[in-house]
Short mmCIF file of C-alpha atoms in Angstrom, two decimals:
data_model
loop_
_atom_site.label_atom_id
_atom_site.label_comp_id
_atom_site.label_asym_id
_atom_site.label_seq_id
_atom_site.Cartn_x
_atom_site.Cartn_y
_atom_site.Cartn_z
CA SER A 1 88.59 111.19 86.60
CA LEU A 2 85.86 111.42 84.54
CA ASN A 3 83.15 109.32 87.03
CA SER A 4 84.54 111.72 89.78
CA ALA A 5 83.79 114.81 87.47
CA ILE A 6 80.64 113.55 86.57
CA THR A 7 79.85 113.03 90.36
CA MET A 8 80.87 116.75 91.38
CA GLU A 9 78.89 118.50 88.19
CA LEU A 10 75.68 116.29 88.97
CA LYS A 11 76.20 116.96 92.78
CA ALA A 12 76.60 120.89 92.13
CA ALA A 13 73.29 120.85 89.85
CA VAL A 14 71.32 119.18 92.13
CA ASN A 15 72.23 121.79 95.05
CA ARG A 16 71.29 124.81 92.52
CA PHE A 17 68.02 123.10 91.64
CA PHE A 18 66.76 122.67 94.96
CA GLY A 19 68.17 126.03 96.16
CA LEU A 20 65.79 127.75 93.61
CA LYS A 21 62.47 129.34 95.03
CA SER A 22 60.38 130.13 91.63
CA PRO A 23 58.69 127.15 89.66
CA ARG A 24 59.90 128.82 86.62
CA TYR A 25 63.43 128.66 87.85
CA ALA A 26 63.08 125.09 89.01
CA LEU A 27 61.70 124.10 85.49
CA LEU A 28 64.92 125.24 84.28
CA GLY A 29 66.72 123.58 86.70
CA VAL A 30 65.21 120.20 85.55
CA ILE A 31 65.80 120.98 82.49
CA ALA A 32 69.45 121.95 82.77
CA LEU A 33 70.05 118.76 84.89
CA TYR A 34 68.80 116.53 82.08
CA SER A 35 71.00 118.11 79.13
CA LEU A 36 73.90 118.10 81.49
CA ARG A 37 73.25 114.27 82.22
CA LYS A 38 72.82 113.36 78.47
CA LEU A 39 75.99 115.44 77.66
CA ILE A 40 77.82 113.25 80.33
CA GLU A 41 76.61 110.29 78.86
CA LYS A 42 77.11 111.31 75.38
CA ALA A 43 80.58 112.16 76.19
CA ALA A 44 81.22 108.53 78.09
CA ALA A 45 80.16 106.90 75.13
CA SER A 46 82.49 108.49 72.75
CA LYS A 47 85.10 107.65 74.79
CA ARG A 48 83.92 104.00 75.16
CA GLN A 49 83.67 103.73 71.24
CA ALA A 50 87.25 105.51 70.44
CA PHE A 51 88.53 102.47 72.93
CA LEU A 52 86.40 100.05 70.75
CA ALA A 53 87.47 101.27 67.57
CA ALA A 54 91.17 101.08 68.82
CA ARG A 55 90.67 97.44 69.97
CA ILE A 56 88.72 96.39 66.50
CA ALA A 57 91.72 97.80 64.56
CA VAL A 58 94.20 95.65 67.04
CA ALA A 59 91.99 92.60 66.05
CA ALA A 60 91.92 93.30 62.40
CA LYS A 61 95.56 93.86 61.99
CA GLU A 62 95.96 90.70 63.90
CA ARG A 63 93.66 88.75 61.45
CA ASP A 64 95.30 90.22 58.54
CA GLU A 65 98.84 89.41 59.78
CA ASN A 66 97.88 85.87 60.67
CA ILE A 67 96.24 85.58 56.83
CA GLU A 68 99.40 86.77 55.07
CA TRP A 69 101.25 84.50 57.10
CA ALA A 70 99.40 81.57 56.21
CA ARG A 71 99.68 82.70 52.44
CA LYS A 72 103.40 82.27 52.60
CA GLU A 73 102.95 78.96 54.64
CA THR A 74 100.18 77.31 52.03
CA LYS A 75 103.00 78.17 49.14
CA LEU A 76 105.65 75.57 50.62
CA VAL A 77 103.73 72.58 49.39
CA ASP A 78 104.43 71.55 45.82
CA ASP A 79 101.90 71.54 42.90
CA GLU A 80 101.24 68.30 42.47
CA GLU A 81 100.71 67.27 46.25
CA ARG A 82 98.38 70.07 46.62
CA LYS A 83 96.13 68.90 43.72
CA ARG A 84 96.24 65.37 45.08
CA ILE A 85 94.88 66.91 48.74
CA GLU A 86 92.64 69.09 47.14
CA ALA A 87 90.82 66.29 45.37
CA MET A 88 90.14 64.04 48.34
CA ASN A 89 86.73 63.79 50.08
CA PHE A 90 86.43 63.39 53.72
CA LYS A 91 86.72 59.84 53.77
CA GLN A 92 89.50 59.78 51.33
CA LEU A 93 91.64 62.07 53.06
CA ARG A 94 91.00 60.49 56.13
CA ASP A 95 92.11 57.46 55.05
CA ALA A 96 95.42 58.93 53.17
CA LEU A 97 96.34 60.30 56.59
CA GLN A 98 95.93 56.95 58.51
CA SER A 99 97.81 55.16 55.93
CA GLY A 100 100.75 57.68 55.77
CA LYS A 101 100.31 58.65 52.12
CA VAL A 102 100.03 62.39 53.10
CA THR A 103 101.08 63.94 56.10
CA ALA A 104 99.33 66.36 58.71
CA GLU A 105 101.49 69.18 57.51
CA SER A 106 101.29 69.02 54.18
CA VAL A 107 97.17 68.84 54.53
CA VAL A 108 97.13 71.56 57.25
CA ARG A 109 99.28 73.84 54.73
CA VAL A 110 96.98 72.73 51.65
CA TYR A 111 93.65 73.83 53.48
CA TYR A 112 95.25 77.20 54.54
CA GLY A 113 95.10 77.93 50.84
CA LEU A 114 91.70 76.59 50.34
CA ALA A 115 90.37 78.49 53.45
CA LEU A 116 91.97 81.70 52.03
CA ARG A 117 90.37 81.21 48.73
CA ALA A 118 87.11 81.06 50.08
CA HIS A 119 87.84 84.10 52.58
CA ASP A 120 88.69 86.18 49.37
CA LYS A 121 85.64 85.35 47.91
CA THR A 122 83.46 85.98 51.37
CA ASN A 123 85.33 87.17 53.96
CA CYS A 124 84.37 84.01 55.83
CA LEU A 125 87.45 83.94 58.27
CA THR A 126 88.09 85.92 61.43
CA ASN A 127 91.38 83.97 61.94
CA ILE A 128 94.05 81.44 60.90
CA ILE A 129 95.24 79.62 63.78
CA LYS A 130 99.15 79.33 63.70
CA GLN A 131 99.21 76.59 66.46
CA SER A 132 97.63 74.09 63.93
CA LEU A 133 100.66 74.12 62.20
CA LYS A 134 102.76 73.28 64.81
CA ASP A 135 100.14 70.52 65.97
CA ALA A 136 100.41 68.76 62.65
CA ILE A 137 104.02 68.79 62.40
CA MET A 138 104.27 67.46 66.45
CA MET A 139 101.58 64.89 65.19
CA ASP A 140 103.65 63.54 62.24
CA GLU A 141 106.40 63.17 64.35
CA LYS A 142 104.79 60.96 66.92
CA ALA A 143 103.68 58.67 63.59
CA LYS A 144 107.17 58.18 62.84
CA TYR A 145 107.42 55.62 66.09
CA SER A 146 106.00 52.29 65.21
CA LYS A 147 104.51 51.91 68.91
CA TYR A 148 102.19 55.07 67.90
CA LYS A 149 98.57 54.36 67.06
CA LYS A 150 97.14 57.08 65.27
CA PRO A 151 93.68 57.97 66.54
CA ARG A 152 90.74 57.42 64.33
CA LEU A 153 90.71 61.26 62.96
CA PHE A 154 94.19 61.85 63.04
CA GLY A 155 95.54 64.80 61.10
CA MET A 156 92.13 66.08 59.85
CA PRO A 157 91.53 69.99 59.74
CA ILE A 158 88.56 71.42 61.09
CA SER A 159 87.14 74.83 60.87
CA ILE A 160 85.69 76.29 64.07
CA LYS A 161 82.77 79.41 64.52
CA GLU A 162 84.60 82.15 66.66
CA SER A 163 81.79 82.01 69.46
CA ILE A 164 83.18 78.32 70.27
CA GLU A 165 85.65 78.29 72.69
CA VAL A 166 89.41 77.56 71.25
CA GLU A 167 92.07 77.73 74.00
CA GLY A 168 94.10 80.85 73.32
CA GLN A 169 91.87 82.52 70.31
CA ARG A 170 89.41 85.18 70.63
CA CYS A 171 85.77 84.35 71.43
CA SER A 172 84.17 87.79 70.86
CA TRP A 173 80.63 86.48 69.63
CA GLY A 174 80.92 89.39 67.50
CA VAL A 175 80.80 91.97 70.02
CA ALA A 176 83.28 95.01 70.21
CA LYS A 177 83.16 94.86 74.10
CA TYR A 178 84.20 91.13 74.20
CA ILE A 179 87.15 91.56 71.57
CA ASP A 180 89.71 90.57 74.06
CA THR A 181 87.84 87.43 75.57
CA ILE A 182 90.80 84.76 75.57
CA PRO A 183 89.47 81.34 76.66
CA LYS A 184 91.52 79.25 78.68
CA GLU A 185 90.55 76.15 77.35
CA ASP A 186 88.63 74.65 74.21
CA SER A 187 84.91 73.67 74.28
CA TYR A 188 84.49 70.11 75.37
CA PRO A 189 83.32 69.09 71.62
CA VAL A 190 86.54 70.85 70.51
CA MET A 191 88.64 68.97 73.35
CA LYS A 192 87.05 65.45 72.12
CA LEU A 193 87.82 66.28 68.61
CA ARG A 194 91.31 66.90 69.34
CA SER A 195 91.75 63.63 71.34
CA ASP A 196 90.74 61.90 68.07
CA GLY A 197 93.36 63.47 66.05
CA MET A 198 91.70 66.65 64.63
CA ILE A 199 93.64 69.96 64.27
CA PRO A 200 91.73 73.29 64.44
CA PHE A 201 93.20 75.44 61.96
CA CYS A 202 90.71 78.46 61.14
CA GLN A 203 87.87 80.18 62.95
CA THR A 204 84.95 81.53 60.80
CA ASN A 205 82.72 84.73 61.09
CA ILE A 206 79.54 85.44 62.92
CA PRO A 207 76.82 88.05 63.10
CA THR A 208 76.92 90.57 66.32
CA THR A 209 75.73 88.62 69.50
CA CYS A 210 75.05 85.39 67.17
CA MET A 211 71.31 86.02 67.60
CA THR A 212 70.16 86.57 64.06
CA TYR A 213 70.69 85.31 60.71
CA THR A 214 72.62 87.40 58.63
CA CYS A 215 76.30 87.34 59.08
CA ASP A 216 77.75 91.01 59.90
CA ASN A 217 79.62 92.26 62.65
CA SER A 218 81.79 95.35 63.57
CA ILE A 219 84.80 93.85 64.06
CA TYR A 220 85.45 91.34 60.96
CA GLY A 221 82.61 92.89 58.69
CA THR A 222 79.87 91.27 56.34
CA THR A 223 80.54 87.50 55.29
CA THR A 224 78.65 86.90 51.75
CA ASN A 225 77.48 84.45 50.09
CA PRO A 226 79.43 82.11 47.85
CA HIS A 227 76.73 82.19 45.13
CA SER A 228 76.06 85.76 45.09
CA SER A 229 77.64 88.68 46.70
CA SER A 230 74.45 90.85 47.44
CA ARG A 231 73.09 87.88 49.62
CA SER A 232 73.59 86.67 52.98
CA SER A 233 75.34 83.16 54.03
CA GLY A 234 72.89 83.05 56.73
CA GLY A 235 73.50 82.84 60.46
CA SER A 236 75.02 82.77 63.15
CA SER A 237 77.12 80.21 61.70
CA GLY A 238 77.00 82.19 58.56
CA GLY A 239 81.15 82.15 58.24
CA GLU A 240 81.15 78.11 58.49
CA GLY A 241 78.49 77.92 55.90
CA ALA A 242 80.29 80.21 53.38
CA LEU A 243 83.91 78.39 54.03
CA MET A 244 81.98 74.71 53.54
CA SER A 245 80.34 75.85 50.15
CA SER A 246 83.45 77.53 49.00
CA ARG A 247 85.38 74.11 49.58
CA GLY A 248 87.81 75.90 52.14
CA SER A 249 86.74 73.10 54.64
CA LEU A 250 85.72 69.65 54.68
CA ILE A 251 83.94 69.71 58.33
CA GLY A 252 83.37 72.84 60.77
CA LEU A 253 82.00 73.22 64.23
CA GLY A 254 78.99 75.61 64.35
CA SER A 255 76.09 76.23 67.29
CA ASP A 256 72.50 76.15 66.67
CA ILE A 257 69.77 78.30 69.01
CA ALA A 258 67.10 79.14 65.96
CA GLY A 259 68.61 77.80 62.78
CA SER A 260 72.36 78.91 63.36
CA ILE A 261 73.38 75.91 61.42
CA ARG A 262 70.63 75.05 59.20
CA ILE A 263 70.10 78.02 57.69
CA PRO A 264 73.37 79.06 56.81
CA SER A 265 73.86 75.18 55.42
CA SER A 266 70.61 75.95 53.22
CA TYR A 267 71.36 79.52 52.00
CA SER A 268 75.11 78.80 50.86
CA GLY A 269 74.36 75.11 50.00
CA CYS A 270 76.43 72.51 52.74
CA CYS A 271 75.19 70.03 55.29
CA GLY A 272 74.59 70.63 58.84
CA PHE A 273 73.20 68.68 61.96
CA LYS A 274 71.96 70.33 65.15
CA PRO A 275 71.94 67.49 68.15
CA SER A 276 69.35 67.89 70.60
CA PRO A 277 70.65 70.54 73.29
CA THR A 278 71.19 67.67 76.16
CA ARG A 279 73.79 65.78 73.70
CA PHE A 280 76.21 68.52 74.07
CA SER A 281 77.03 70.86 76.87
CA THR A 282 76.46 74.82 77.46
CA LEU A 283 78.46 74.66 80.39
CA GLN A 284 81.54 76.90 79.17
CA TRP A 285 79.33 79.07 77.01
CA ARG A 286 79.21 83.02 77.59
CA GLU A 287 76.54 84.05 80.26
CA PRO A 288 73.93 85.11 79.86
CA ILE A 289 72.31 82.85 77.00
CA PRO A 290 69.20 84.40 75.83
CA TRP A 291 65.88 82.73 75.17
CA ARG A 292 66.37 79.63 77.82
CA PRO A 293 64.86 77.40 79.06
CA ILE A 294 62.85 77.07 76.00
CA CYS A 295 65.48 77.13 73.04
CA ILE A 296 68.62 75.76 74.45
CA PRO A 297 71.86 76.50 72.07
CA THR A 298 73.74 73.74 70.76
CA GLU A 299 77.06 72.81 68.78
CA GLY A 300 77.15 70.59 65.71
CA PRO A 301 78.81 70.06 62.89
CA LEU A 302 78.59 71.55 59.21
CA ALA A 303 80.17 69.59 56.10
CA GLN A 304 80.67 69.41 52.46
CA ASP A 305 78.76 65.92 52.76
CA PRO A 306 76.60 63.95 55.11
CA HIS A 307 79.10 61.22 55.73
CA ALA A 308 81.51 63.56 57.16
CA ILE A 309 78.78 64.71 59.45
CA VAL A 310 78.03 60.96 60.53
CA GLU A 311 82.18 60.42 61.14
CA ILE A 312 82.37 63.41 63.41
CA LEU A 313 79.16 62.38 65.46
CA ARG A 314 80.66 58.90 65.56
CA SER A 315 83.65 60.43 66.92
CA ILE A 316 82.20 62.73 69.41
CA TRP A 317 79.78 60.17 70.97
CA SER A 318 82.06 57.05 70.78
CA ASP A 319 82.39 57.40 74.53
CA ARG A 320 81.11 59.48 77.50
CA PHE A 321 83.73 62.21 77.29
CA ILE A 322 81.06 65.24 77.23
CA SER A 323 78.94 63.61 79.90
CA SER A 324 82.30 63.28 82.30
CA GLN A 325 82.84 66.77 82.03
CA ASP A 326 79.31 68.11 82.19
CA ALA A 327 76.78 65.86 84.22
CA LEU A 328 73.89 67.78 82.53
CA SER A 329 74.88 66.33 79.22
CA VAL A 330 72.97 62.82 78.61
CA PRO A 331 75.50 59.91 78.48
CA ILE A 332 74.27 58.23 75.18
CA ASP A 333 76.53 56.41 72.74
CA PHE A 334 76.48 56.89 69.00
CA ARG A 335 73.34 54.73 67.44
CA GLU A 336 75.27 52.40 64.99
CA ASP A 337 71.74 50.77 64.50
CA LEU A 338 70.11 53.38 62.70
CA PHE A 339 72.97 52.61 60.08
CA ASN A 340 72.67 49.23 59.04
CA GLU A 341 72.68 48.40 55.36
CA GLY A 342 69.08 47.90 54.22
CA THR A 343 67.05 49.35 57.27
CA LYS A 344 64.08 50.98 55.51
CA TYR A 345 62.17 54.07 57.49
CA ARG A 346 58.49 55.18 57.72
CA ILE A 347 59.03 58.95 56.62
CA GLY A 348 56.37 62.03 57.00
CA PHE A 349 56.82 64.66 54.77
CA TYR A 350 55.20 68.28 54.56
CA THR A 351 55.98 70.98 52.10
CA SER A 352 54.21 73.67 54.35
CA ASP A 353 54.39 73.41 58.30
CA GLY A 354 51.10 75.46 58.16
CA TYR A 355 52.48 78.63 59.76
CA ILE A 356 54.16 80.48 57.03
CA ASP A 357 54.23 78.90 53.48
CA PRO A 358 57.67 78.03 51.72
CA LEU A 359 58.27 79.50 48.59
CA PRO A 360 57.95 77.40 45.70
CA GLY A 361 61.59 76.46 45.13
CA ASN A 362 61.74 75.45 48.91
CA GLN A 363 58.46 73.23 48.37
CA ARG A 364 59.95 71.73 45.19
CA VAL A 365 63.34 70.40 46.78
CA VAL A 366 61.19 68.11 49.49
CA LYS A 367 59.13 66.68 46.65
CA GLU A 368 62.00 65.75 44.87
CA ALA A 369 63.25 63.88 47.90
CA VAL A 370 60.43 62.23 48.41
CA GLU A 371 60.50 60.50 44.86
CA MET A 372 64.02 59.67 45.35
CA LEU A 373 63.72 58.05 48.77
CA ARG A 374 60.71 56.25 47.36
CA GLY A 375 63.24 54.89 44.88
CA LYS A 376 65.29 53.64 47.59
CA GLY A 377 62.73 51.91 49.05
CA HIS A 378 61.44 54.08 52.19
CA GLU A 379 57.85 54.49 52.67
CA LEU A 380 56.88 58.24 52.60
CA VAL A 381 53.79 59.53 53.66
CA PRO A 382 52.07 62.99 54.23
CA PHE A 383 52.46 64.21 57.54
CA SER A 384 50.58 67.62 59.04
CA LEU A 385 51.31 69.70 61.57
CA GLY A 386 48.07 71.28 61.92
CA ASP A 387 48.22 74.12 64.11
CA ILE A 388 51.30 72.79 66.39
CA VAL A 389 53.65 75.34 64.65
CA THR A 390 51.24 78.25 64.97
CA GLU A 391 51.00 77.43 68.98
CA THR A 392 54.48 77.13 69.40
CA ALA A 393 55.19 80.35 68.23
CA ARG A 394 52.54 82.09 70.72
CA GLY A 395 54.46 80.25 73.10
CA LEU A 396 57.91 81.05 72.11
CA PHE A 397 57.13 84.65 71.50
CA ALA A 398 55.83 84.85 75.18
CA THR A 399 59.02 83.69 76.75
CA ILE A 400 62.28 84.79 75.06
CA LEU A 401 61.60 88.19 74.44
CA MET A 402 59.99 88.30 78.18
CA ASP A 403 62.51 90.86 79.27
CA GLY A 404 61.18 93.49 76.73
CA GLY A 405 64.90 93.50 74.89
CA LYS A 406 66.68 94.63 77.91
CA GLN A 407 69.06 91.97 78.37
CA PRO A 408 70.24 92.35 74.47
CA SER A 409 69.98 96.30 74.42
CA LYS A 410 72.51 96.03 77.23
CA ILE A 411 74.96 94.09 75.53
CA LEU A 412 74.27 96.00 72.18
CA LYS A 413 74.80 99.29 74.24
CA ASP A 414 77.40 101.65 72.64
CA GLU A 415 78.36 98.90 70.18
CA PRO A 416 79.40 100.62 66.78
CA LEU A 417 76.87 98.66 64.84
CA SER A 418 76.96 98.55 60.99
CA PRO A 419 73.70 99.72 59.04
CA ILE A 420 72.83 95.73 58.50
CA MET A 421 72.92 95.35 62.45
CA ALA A 422 71.46 98.97 63.61
CA PRO A 423 67.77 97.53 63.20
CA LEU A 424 68.66 94.72 65.89
CA LEU A 425 69.28 97.03 68.47
CA GLN A 426 66.42 99.30 67.48
CA PHE A 427 63.81 96.42 67.60
CA HIS A 428 65.20 95.59 71.37
CA LEU A 429 64.63 99.12 72.26
CA MET A 430 61.20 99.62 71.02
CA CYS A 431 58.61 100.21 73.96
CA SER A 432 55.61 97.76 74.37
CA CYS A 433 52.64 100.02 73.59
CA VAL A 434 54.55 100.75 69.87
CA LYS A 435 54.88 96.73 69.84
CA LYS A 436 51.26 96.27 70.58
CA PHE A 437 50.62 99.08 68.15
CA TRP A 438 52.16 97.19 65.20
CA GLY A 439 50.41 94.08 66.18
CA TRP A 440 46.87 95.08 65.92
CA PHE A 441 47.95 96.86 62.62
CA PHE A 442 49.35 93.60 61.32
CA LYS A 443 45.89 91.86 62.69
CA LEU A 444 43.80 94.22 60.77
CA CYS A 445 45.94 93.51 57.69
CA GLY A 446 45.33 89.74 57.91
CA ASP A 447 48.69 88.82 58.79
CA GLY A 448 48.05 86.54 61.76
CA ALA A 449 51.65 85.25 62.19
CA THR A 450 53.19 89.16 62.36
CA ALA A 451 50.40 89.78 65.02
CA ASP A 452 51.20 86.94 66.99
CA PHE A 453 54.56 87.92 67.53
CA PHE A 454 54.28 91.59 68.30
CA LEU A 455 51.07 90.78 70.47
CA SER A 456 52.55 87.82 72.31
CA GLN A 457 55.06 89.23 73.97
CA SER A 458 54.54 89.46 77.79
CA LYS A 459 55.98 91.03 80.81
CA ARG A 460 53.58 89.23 83.59
CA ALA A 461 54.91 86.24 85.04
CA ILE A 462 51.55 84.62 84.46
CA ASP A 463 51.56 84.87 80.53
CA VAL A 464 55.16 83.84 80.75
CA GLN A 465 54.37 80.23 82.64
CA ALA A 466 51.42 80.19 80.00
CA GLY A 467 53.71 80.25 77.12
CA ILE A 468 55.73 77.38 78.23
CA ASP A 469 53.09 75.54 79.13
CA ARG A 470 51.70 76.08 75.58
CA ILE A 471 55.19 74.94 74.48
CA TYR A 472 55.13 71.61 76.28
CA THR A 473 51.75 70.99 75.09
CA CYS A 474 53.04 71.10 71.80
CA ARG A 475 55.79 68.65 72.52
CA LYS A 476 53.36 66.23 73.78
CA ARG A 477 51.32 66.58 70.65
CA LEU A 478 54.05 66.32 68.29
CA VAL A 479 55.60 63.11 69.80
CA GLN A 480 51.98 61.45 70.12
CA LYS A 481 50.90 62.52 66.58
CA MET A 482 54.20 60.78 65.69
CA LYS A 483 53.66 57.55 67.41
CA ASP A 484 50.25 57.48 66.36
CA GLU A 485 51.35 57.65 62.23
CA ARG A 486 54.25 55.52 62.97
CA ILE A 487 56.87 57.84 62.08
CA ASP A 488 60.17 57.24 62.12
CA LEU A 489 61.32 60.92 61.27
CA ILE A 490 60.39 63.89 59.11
CA LEU A 491 61.02 65.66 55.40
CA CYS A 492 60.31 69.18 55.16
CA PRO A 493 61.67 72.23 53.53
CA SER A 494 64.84 73.39 55.61
CA THR A 495 63.63 77.59 55.36
CA ILE A 496 61.12 79.16 53.89
CA CYS A 497 63.04 80.81 51.23
CA PRO A 498 66.78 80.81 49.77
CA ALA A 499 69.33 83.30 50.87
CA MET A 500 68.15 86.62 51.68
CA PRO A 501 69.80 90.57 50.84
CA HIS A 502 72.04 90.75 54.04
CA ALA A 503 70.14 93.76 55.70
CA LEU A 504 66.63 91.76 55.29
CA PRO A 505 66.84 89.33 58.19
CA ASN A 506 67.08 92.28 60.63
CA GLN A 507 64.23 94.14 59.18
CA ILE A 508 61.85 91.54 59.58
CA PRO A 509 60.01 89.43 62.45
CA PHE A 510 61.43 86.34 64.03
CA THR A 511 58.00 84.81 62.40
CA ALA A 512 60.51 84.00 59.03
CA VAL A 513 62.75 81.43 61.16
CA MET A 514 59.86 79.29 62.75
CA ALA A 515 60.59 76.87 60.20
CA THR A 516 64.02 75.97 61.72
CA MET A 517 63.38 77.60 65.50
CA PHE A 518 60.30 75.19 65.94
CA TRP A 519 62.62 72.44 66.06
CA ASN A 520 64.62 73.81 68.62
CA ALA A 521 61.69 74.47 70.78
CA MET A 522 60.86 70.92 70.56
CA GLU A 523 64.24 69.90 71.39
CA PHE A 524 64.32 67.57 68.23
CA PRO A 525 67.57 66.87 66.42
CA ALA A 526 67.09 68.42 62.88
CA GLY A 527 69.67 68.88 60.21
CA VAL A 528 70.03 69.91 55.96
CA VAL A 529 71.27 67.28 53.47
CA THR A 530 72.07 68.88 50.15
#
């Protein structure tokens, strides 16, 4: 075998090395041993990459076959029925399914077509779930019995981010070495939504490891922005954002650890919501999960309109199902009192968080929203975060990158990365002295935010603890400030800029996502509304 051959060669080289008497020959022996090791590593890497390339080809073929199958299935719906279903919003479709005016089978077939139309434009899909058609037909059969009570979301199609567990479907996180990971059960939110009648009908694209905010991987390629193919759809729920904005799905499930729901929503133009992390569960997520315990990922919905998001969360939190499966999830019911007609709120707003100023367009939309909400009778007051975001950033960079990039480097080793994703590995392989050099360089240039990003990264336990303490202090300060100023909620820019070119997110520091990552560090719920 390859491993035994490597062992034998190394042993022979070591024996030859220690048998040499002359220092000159000893040095040559060291060089030869090092060169041999590198050649063996290169051969092993080539073998692994060849294996991964073969598995990628299998997955790509499987996706293509499922897509072609769905193209045939969607043509079985007549044009009049198709147009009628396509014209319905979330509430209208839900009511039509409840009343029996449309069938779950017809709806699923129509949404195959809508999703494929979006995919042809943006490359947003990783899979069409064939089982969804069988589920829809079975639900229609049950509905024929008079004693059958339809669940609240009977027959409603839902798209799912590829990194979220769906029973029997690939869950690779965009990493080739995980391509054959097939979950044996749904994630708890998917379980709950299924029990309420929803049908997962497709899976959507993600970036490699889900730890960046562009959308590209070696398995399924690059997802483009529906408004411009040269721009990113955002990440890591980039496929969901592109699908929603292209009207390929009414509602989808994504996840968020630093803005992965909100950035795609902002870039592509849809709604998205990140709950606070203890409302959902991470028990089924692939280990290790980076950035814990400071930034904890959470699943959450993306949709074409905010009313659909409200209905999905109302369904998920209508009972204690998730907390019954995960004792670490807080058993809190949906807050119906927050939606009482005529309730007025005191809303704090800002156009800059004091860390990095958003571009003028991102600030302008806040000012427009302020006037709109004032017109609805809400009280809008200026709100300043002071240095809370800056201090949070320093705490974050001291903790989330405390291993010096070893964990992500291990995951990305031998991964066939595209030019878009290659800088992600290059950054994690950067040694600490180089990071310190760039930190002082940017400090001399007057870029304090980027300087902090490089200089705050720590390896000492005492520095990590200081970073954690700094974040908890910022949480206390924010909560106290909101209490003192009687603020019910905060209105602010969703991101610092519109959609970026595909490669840019991996070429600039994480400072660019502090506008979203700040709320993950604070463990606040946060969302984007269009």
